[in-house]
XYZ file of C-alpha atoms in Angstrom:
268
model
C 20.697 14.144 -8.015
C 19.289 12.654 -4.789
C 16.835 9.696 -4.953
C 13.974 11.900 -3.719
C 14.660 14.498 -6.412
C 14.920 11.765 -9.020
C 11.550 10.359 -7.942
C 9.998 13.844 -7.940
C 11.327 14.403 -11.449
C 9.896 11.083 -12.637
C 6.482 11.809 -11.099
C 6.453 15.299 -12.595
C 7.423 13.944 -16.009
C 4.660 11.354 -15.906
C 2.046 13.901 -14.867
C 3.164 16.430 -17.479
C 3.362 13.736 -20.108
C -0.017 12.234 -19.293
C -1.968 14.589 -21.562
C 0.295 13.643 -24.478
C -0.249 9.954 -23.814
C -3.993 10.426 -23.504
C -4.349 12.527 -26.639
C -1.506 14.371 -28.291
C -3.790 17.138 -29.508
C -5.796 17.831 -26.374
C -3.278 19.435 -24.030
C -3.519 19.438 -20.246
C -7.027 20.852 -19.966
C -8.312 18.570 -22.699
C -7.044 15.552 -20.792
C -8.604 16.788 -17.548
C -12.026 17.282 -19.113
C -14.488 14.417 -19.038
C -15.987 12.069 -16.465
C -13.999 11.231 -13.322
C -14.526 9.161 -10.189
C -13.323 9.625 -6.622
C -13.514 6.732 -4.177
C -13.242 7.574 -0.484
C -13.346 5.225 2.467
C -11.777 4.060 5.687
C -10.417 0.879 7.189
C -10.613 -0.093 10.848
C -8.355 -2.958 11.846
C -6.485 -4.854 14.511
C -2.862 -5.026 13.379
C 0.661 -5.339 14.799
C 1.654 -2.389 17.002
C 4.596 -1.826 14.660
C 6.219 -3.859 11.900
C 7.700 -6.927 13.557
C 5.776 -6.493 16.818
C 4.240 -9.375 18.745
C 1.527 -7.052 20.135
C -1.684 -5.962 18.400
C -3.236 -2.501 18.226
C -6.559 -1.098 16.971
C -6.035 1.433 14.172
C -7.536 3.069 11.077
C -6.331 4.102 7.613
C -7.945 6.066 4.749
C -8.845 4.690 1.312
C -8.567 7.101 -1.639
C -8.646 6.418 -5.376
C -9.032 8.908 -8.248
C -9.233 8.325 -11.986
C -11.047 8.953 -15.250
C -14.215 6.958 -15.747
C -13.754 4.009 -18.083
C -14.967 0.431 -18.116
C -16.051 -0.644 -14.622
C -13.153 -2.007 -12.555
C -13.491 -5.742 -12.170
C -11.754 -5.818 -8.794
C -10.351 -3.513 -6.105
C -8.578 -4.352 -2.858
C -8.194 -2.545 0.446
C -4.449 -3.108 -0.029
C -4.457 -0.761 -3.020
C -2.817 2.476 -1.943
C -3.964 5.968 -2.950
C -4.040 5.848 -6.746
C -4.404 8.162 -9.730
C -5.015 6.142 -12.891
C -3.470 7.599 -16.050
C -4.346 4.517 -18.101
C -7.588 2.619 -17.449
C -9.269 0.469 -20.094
C -10.802 -2.132 -17.797
C -8.200 -4.802 -18.529
C -5.090 -2.772 -17.753
C -4.767 0.074 -15.267
C -1.627 2.084 -14.479
C -0.670 5.402 -12.960
C 0.602 7.120 -9.841
C 0.274 5.843 -6.293
C 1.054 7.120 -2.826
C 0.930 6.031 0.782
C 0.850 7.964 4.049
C 3.184 6.681 6.778
C 2.438 7.336 10.427
C 5.253 8.133 12.826
C 6.726 5.496 15.145
C 7.512 6.584 18.686
C 10.283 5.327 20.964
C 8.131 3.768 23.670
C 7.785 0.346 25.268
C 9.596 -2.266 23.126
C 11.020 0.565 21.003
C 12.545 2.486 23.899
C 16.076 3.538 23.059
C 15.533 3.441 19.285
C 15.346 6.626 17.249
C 11.735 7.549 16.421
C 10.605 7.245 12.797
C 9.100 10.471 11.488
C 5.745 10.556 9.734
C 6.003 10.781 5.985
C 4.877 9.061 2.846
C 5.764 7.066 -0.233
C 5.151 8.021 -3.869
C 5.566 6.018 -7.032
C 3.644 4.113 -9.650
C 1.369 1.100 -9.987
C 0.417 -1.356 -12.714
C -2.380 -3.921 -12.671
C -3.862 -6.338 -15.189
C -6.183 -9.344 -15.476
C -4.588 -12.594 -16.739
C -8.075 -14.149 -16.580
C -11.611 -12.905 -15.913
C -11.339 -13.945 -12.250
C -7.754 -12.954 -11.363
C -6.108 -9.559 -10.891
C -2.359 -8.965 -10.481
C -1.079 -5.625 -9.164
C 2.384 -4.220 -8.491
C 3.395 -0.971 -6.799
C 6.849 0.627 -6.606
C 7.168 3.550 -4.177
C 9.959 5.761 -2.832
C 9.945 7.032 0.729
C 9.685 10.693 1.664
C 10.740 11.902 5.115
C 10.008 8.659 7.010
C 12.662 6.739 5.064
C 14.741 7.162 1.907
C 14.368 3.703 0.400
C 12.215 1.918 -2.161
C 9.335 -0.481 -1.443
C 7.770 -2.862 -3.978
C 4.494 -4.685 -3.294
C 3.136 -7.426 -5.561
C -0.232 -9.139 -5.089
C -2.509 -11.487 -6.994
C -6.182 -11.861 -6.076
C -8.649 -14.431 -7.350
C -12.267 -13.335 -6.944
C -15.676 -14.997 -7.190
C -19.177 -13.530 -6.962
C -21.214 -15.684 -4.582
C -24.258 -13.499 -5.297
C -24.679 -10.329 -7.385
C -23.776 -8.284 -4.278
C -21.364 -10.545 -2.350
C -17.831 -11.362 -3.506
C -15.055 -13.452 -1.967
C -11.425 -12.899 -2.919
C -7.912 -13.779 -1.865
C -4.393 -14.578 -2.926
C -0.653 -14.296 -2.260
C 1.361 -11.170 -1.451
C 5.087 -10.443 -1.550
C 7.030 -7.302 -0.631
C 10.590 -6.126 -1.251
C 12.476 -3.120 0.104
C 15.850 -1.429 -0.172
C 18.326 -0.824 2.644
C 17.046 2.738 3.124
C 13.674 1.379 4.196
C 15.018 -1.436 6.360
C 17.470 0.864 8.128
C 14.641 3.149 9.304
C 12.314 0.406 10.547
C 14.594 -2.516 11.416
C 18.130 -1.148 11.804
C 19.846 -0.715 15.186
C 23.000 1.414 15.242
C 25.615 1.398 18.004
C 23.995 4.276 19.915
C 20.555 2.661 19.734
C 21.970 -0.713 20.776
C 23.492 0.823 23.904
C 20.271 2.669 24.779
C 17.810 -0.133 23.990
C 19.705 -3.293 24.886
C 19.121 -4.712 21.404
C 21.942 -6.182 19.349
C 23.444 -3.849 16.761
C 22.077 -4.537 13.280
C 22.764 -2.956 9.884
C 20.381 -4.366 7.239
C 20.777 -4.482 3.487
C 17.969 -4.679 0.943
C 15.930 -7.642 -0.254
C 12.776 -9.621 0.375
C 10.613 -8.068 3.103
C 7.676 -10.453 3.525
C 5.481 -13.079 1.926
C 1.910 -13.834 2.845
C -1.741 -14.361 2.039
C -4.825 -12.198 2.209
C -8.539 -12.592 1.715
C -11.780 -10.633 1.920
C -15.559 -10.846 1.765
C -17.018 -7.774 0.059
C -20.643 -6.651 0.109
C -21.982 -4.177 -2.443
C -24.366 -2.249 -0.198
C -25.548 0.091 -2.967
C -24.246 0.940 -6.435
C -21.620 3.412 -5.119
C -21.060 1.931 -1.630
C -19.212 -1.224 -0.545
C -18.227 -2.801 2.768
C -15.819 -5.646 3.450
C -14.370 -7.947 6.080
C -10.737 -8.921 5.516
C -7.799 -10.811 6.957
C -4.082 -10.712 6.134
C -1.088 -12.815 7.154
C 2.525 -11.846 6.455
C 5.703 -13.736 7.289
C 8.688 -11.400 7.654
C 11.646 -12.485 5.557
C 15.210 -11.459 4.740
C 16.543 -8.300 6.428
C 13.297 -7.831 8.374
C 13.369 -11.337 9.860
C 17.074 -11.023 10.714
C 16.613 -7.774 12.664
C 17.398 -7.897 16.380
C 14.164 -5.949 16.949
C 12.184 -8.879 15.548
C 14.348 -11.665 16.961
C 14.666 -10.262 20.481
C 11.410 -8.335 21.017
C 8.977 -9.236 18.266
C 7.964 -12.021 15.914
C 8.048 -12.826 12.216
C 4.355 -13.757 11.942
C 2.160 -10.693 11.406
C -1.656 -10.898 11.460
C -4.219 -8.236 10.511
C -8.037 -8.400 10.563
C -10.508 -5.607 9.990
C -13.437 -4.032 8.190
C -13.576 -1.319 5.542
C -16.137 0.734 3.665
C -15.892 2.893 0.536
C -18.126 5.268 -1.396
C -17.616 6.231 -5.037
C -18.416 9.712 -6.328
C -18.744 10.425 -10.055
C -18.182 13.939 -11.404
C -17.340 15.774 -14.611
C -14.759 18.435 -15.426
C-alpha cells in the first residue's frame, strides 16, 4: 500500500472510530450532535519568497479550526494548522490536522528547477499544558500532490496576560521532514542542475529547521482576536545542505505579520 493510501486509511479509521471513542453507545450522529465552534481568520505577512530564499514577499494564508465546544482553550497560535479536535478537555487536545500548500513556480532564482505543484498535508496533532502558562503542540502530516513525504512540527509557547485583553507569547520551534519532502523543495537532479546551474543534490531526511516565534494578541471582542507576530527559523540538515540554499538563498528565514480570527458557535 502506498504512503498516501496508508495515511488515507489512518485518517478514515480515526474519523470512523471517533464516535466510539467519544461514546460507544451514541454512534456517528450522536457524536456529531451538541455544541461546536468554527474559528475562521486570515494572516497577512512578509515572508521568504520560497523556503530557503534570501528575498521576502508579501503573502496571506487562511486560519481554520473546528471542534466540539469544551473548556475554553487556554492558548492558540497562528502556527496551528487547520484542525479538527476529536479530544478536547481543556488540558489535552488531539485530532486531525491539515495544511494547504501553494505551488512553487520555476522563475527567477528557481529557473531551471521543476515546479512544485499545489497540494496539501494531512495528519494528526496533539497538544497539552505542562503548566498553566505553557502549551506544547506537535503535528505530524503527510504530503498530498505537492510532495510524498512526512513533516513533523513541534512548538512550545509560554504565554502571559498583560491585561485581560492583551497577551504576549513565544517559544521555540523545531521541524523535521522525510526525504520525500526535501526532494520536492530542496533536491536538484541532474536535469535540473544542467538547466539551472545549481549543483546536483539528493537529500535524505532529518532535521529541517529550528527557531523562535512570538506574538502579541489582542482580544478585540469575545469572539474576535487580532495579533502581531514574528518568527525566525534557521534551516538545518538536508535543507541547509541544499545547493539551492547555499548558492542562491540563505539559512536564516524571517517572517513578520498580522492576523485576525473570529469564532462562531453553533449546535448540531
